[in-house]
Coordinates of C-alpha atoms in Angstrom, one line a residue:
M158 CA -3.8 -11.1 -12.8
R159 CA -2.4 -7.7 -13.8
N160 CA -4.5 -7.8 -16.9
I161 CA -7.7 -8.6 -15.0
I162 CA -7.0 -5.9 -12.5
E163 CA -6.5 -3.3 -15.2
M164 CA -9.8 -4.5 -16.9
L165 CA -11.6 -4.2 -13.5
K166 CA -10.2 -0.6 -13.1
I167 CA -11.4 0.3 -16.5
E168 CA -14.8 -1.1 -15.6
H169 CA -14.8 1.1 -12.5
L170 CA -14.2 4.2 -14.7
A171 CA -17.2 3.1 -16.9
I172 CA -19.4 2.7 -13.8
K173 CA -18.3 6.1 -12.5
K174 CA -19.0 7.7 -15.8
S175 CA -22.4 6.1 -15.9
S176 CA -23.2 7.3 -12.4
N177 CA -22.0 10.8 -13.1
S178 CA -24.4 11.1 -16.1
I179 CA -27.5 10.7 -14.0
T180 CA -30.3 13.2 -14.4
P181 CA -33.7 13.1 -12.7
E182 CA -35.2 12.0 -16.0
N183 CA -32.8 9.0 -16.6
R184 CA -32.0 8.0 -13.1
Y185 CA -34.0 4.8 -13.0
D186 CA -32.9 3.7 -16.5
T187 CA -29.3 4.5 -15.7
F188 CA -29.7 2.3 -12.5
L189 CA -31.1 -0.6 -14.6
G190 CA -28.2 -0.5 -17.1
L191 CA -25.7 -0.2 -14.3
K192 CA -27.3 -3.0 -12.3
D193 CA -27.2 -5.2 -15.4
F194 CA -23.5 -4.5 -16.1
V195 CA -22.4 -4.8 -12.5
F196 CA -24.1 -8.0 -11.6
N197 CA -23.7 -9.8 -15.0
V198 CA -20.1 -8.9 -15.6
H199 CA -18.2 -6.8 -13.1
A200 CA -19.1 -8.4 -9.8
M201 CA -19.3 -11.8 -11.4
T202 CA -15.7 -11.5 -12.6
E203 CA -14.6 -10.5 -9.1
D204 CA -16.7 -13.0 -7.1
M205 CA -16.2 -16.0 -9.4
I206 CA -12.7 -15.5 -10.7
F207 CA -10.6 -12.7 -9.1
F208 CA -11.5 -12.9 -5.4
P209 CA -11.4 -16.7 -5.0
R210 CA -8.0 -16.9 -6.6
M211 CA -6.7 -14.1 -4.4
L212 CA -8.0 -15.8 -1.3
A213 CA -6.4 -19.1 -2.3
Y214 CA -3.1 -17.6 -3.1
L215 CA -0.7 -18.5 -0.3
R216 CA 1.1 -15.2 -0.3
M217 CA -1.9 -13.1 0.7
P218 CA -1.6 -11.5 4.1
D219 CA -4.5 -11.8 6.6
D220 CA -5.4 -8.1 6.3
L221 CA -5.7 -8.4 2.6
Q222 CA -7.8 -11.6 2.8
E223 CA -10.2 -9.8 5.2
S224 CA -10.5 -6.8 2.9
I225 CA -11.3 -9.2 0.0
K226 CA -14.0 -11.0 2.0
R227 CA -15.6 -7.8 3.2
I228 CA -15.6 -6.2 -0.2
S229 CA -17.0 -9.3 -1.8
A230 CA -19.8 -9.3 0.8
D231 CA -20.7 -5.7 -0.4
H232 CA -21.8 -7.3 -3.7
K233 CA -24.6 -9.1 -1.9
L234 CA -25.7 -5.9 -0.1
L235 CA -25.7 -4.0 -3.4
E236 CA -27.6 -6.7 -5.1
T237 CA -30.3 -6.8 -2.4
L238 CA -30.7 -3.1 -2.6
A239 CA -31.0 -3.3 -6.4
L240 CA -33.6 -6.1 -6.2
N241 CA -35.6 -4.0 -3.7
L242 CA -35.5 -1.0 -6.0
I243 CA -36.9 -3.1 -8.8
K244 CA -39.6 -4.5 -6.5
W245 CA -40.5 -1.0 -5.3
K246 CA -40.8 0.2 -8.8
S247 CA -43.2 -2.6 -9.7
Q248 CA -45.2 -1.7 -6.7
G249 CA -45.4 2.0 -7.6
R250 CA -43.4 2.9 -4.5
D251 CA -41.6 5.9 -6.0
D252 CA -41.1 7.4 -2.5
L253 CA -38.8 4.5 -1.6
I254 CA -37.0 4.6 -5.0
D255 CA -36.4 8.4 -4.6
T256 CA -34.8 7.9 -1.2
R257 CA -32.8 4.7 -1.9
I258 CA -31.6 4.9 -5.4
E259 CA -29.0 7.5 -4.5
L260 CA -27.8 5.1 -1.8
F261 CA -27.2 2.4 -4.4
F262 CA -25.1 4.8 -6.6
E263 CA -23.1 6.1 -3.6
T264 CA -22.5 2.7 -2.1
L265 CA -21.4 1.3 -5.5
L266 CA -18.9 4.1 -6.1
E267 CA -17.6 3.9 -2.5
H268 CA -17.2 0.1 -2.9
N269 CA -15.2 0.5 -6.1
Q270 CA -12.9 3.0 -4.5
K271 CA -12.3 0.6 -1.6
E272 CA -11.4 -2.1 -4.1
E273 CA -8.9 0.1 -5.8
T274 CA -7.2 1.4 -2.6
E275 CA -7.5 -1.8 -0.4
I276 CA -7.0 -4.5 -3.0
F277 CA -5.9 -3.5 -6.5
N278 CA -3.0 -1.3 -5.2
R279 CA -1.5 -4.1 -3.1
E280 CA 1.8 -5.5 -4.4
E281 CA 0.8 -9.1 -3.3
V282 CA -2.1 -9.0 -5.7
Y283 CA 0.2 -8.3 -8.6
E284 CA 2.4 -11.3 -7.7
Y285 CA -0.4 -13.7 -8.7
P286 CA 0.7 -15.3 -12.0
E287 CA -1.0 -14.6 -15.3
S288 CA -3.1 -17.4 -16.5
Y289 CA -4.7 -18.4 -19.8
E290 CA -7.5 -20.1 -17.7
V291 CA -8.3 -16.9 -15.9
N292 CA -8.4 -14.9 -19.1
S293 CA -10.7 -17.5 -20.7
E294 CA -13.1 -17.4 -17.8
V295 CA -13.3 -13.6 -18.0
W296 CA -14.0 -13.8 -21.7
D297 CA -16.7 -16.3 -21.1
I298 CA -18.5 -13.9 -18.8
V299 CA -18.1 -11.0 -21.3
R300 CA -19.3 -13.2 -24.2
R301 CA -22.4 -14.2 -22.2
Y302 CA -23.1 -10.5 -21.6
G303 CA -22.4 -9.7 -25.2
V304 CA -19.0 -8.4 -26.5
A305 CA -20.5 -5.5 -28.4
R306 CA -22.6 -4.5 -25.3
Y307 CA -19.5 -4.8 -23.1
E308 CA -17.3 -2.7 -25.4
K309 CA -20.0 0.0 -25.7
Y310 CA -20.7 0.1 -22.0
V311 CA -17.1 0.2 -21.0
G312 CA -15.9 2.3 -24.0
V313 CA -13.2 0.0 -25.2
S314 CA -12.5 -2.0 -28.4
D315 CA -11.2 -5.5 -29.2
D316 CA -7.9 -3.9 -30.1
F317 CA -7.6 -2.3 -26.7
L318 CA -8.5 -5.4 -24.8
I319 CA -6.2 -7.6 -26.8
N320 CA -3.2 -5.3 -27.4
A321 CA -3.1 -2.7 -24.6
L322 CA -4.1 -5.2 -21.9
K323 CA -2.1 -8.0 -23.5
L324 CA -5.0 -10.4 -22.9
S325 CA -4.2 -13.8 -24.4
T326 CA -7.7 -14.8 -25.4
P327 CA -9.2 -12.7 -28.2
F328 CA -12.9 -12.1 -28.3
V329 CA -14.8 -14.0 -30.9
K330 CA -17.9 -12.0 -32.1

């Protein structure tokens, strides 16, 4: 799982970079791009692949399992807030968007920081064996999102993903 953890960390950097580039003029568009990436790639990778395997792994201590469950539940809260922001935009409720969109960005960044400190940095997580199946599942998510879109959003190339991260399943464009 070391490769997937490194990939998720790189995605966190891309999310942070996107969040740090917000201006009053691009705030809602930045939110839409971020929402699309987070819920169609990043959170999906964590909730469908990474977290279930960590919870099923027999060597995970109780405190780590509780952190994983709590952090996974954050995805639902973030998704609910994102859906509300979209609904409010369609209703012309800019007052609600103005007060809540910052909450989305702040909560997302805080959530990612918790993942890194409470989960990704734990030795037990790195003990999980590497798996061709896991890599293939991640590639399937990325392919559905679009490889070129993924690489552009995250700021990486095929070469980096294949060679630097030593992922065993190369992208097929």
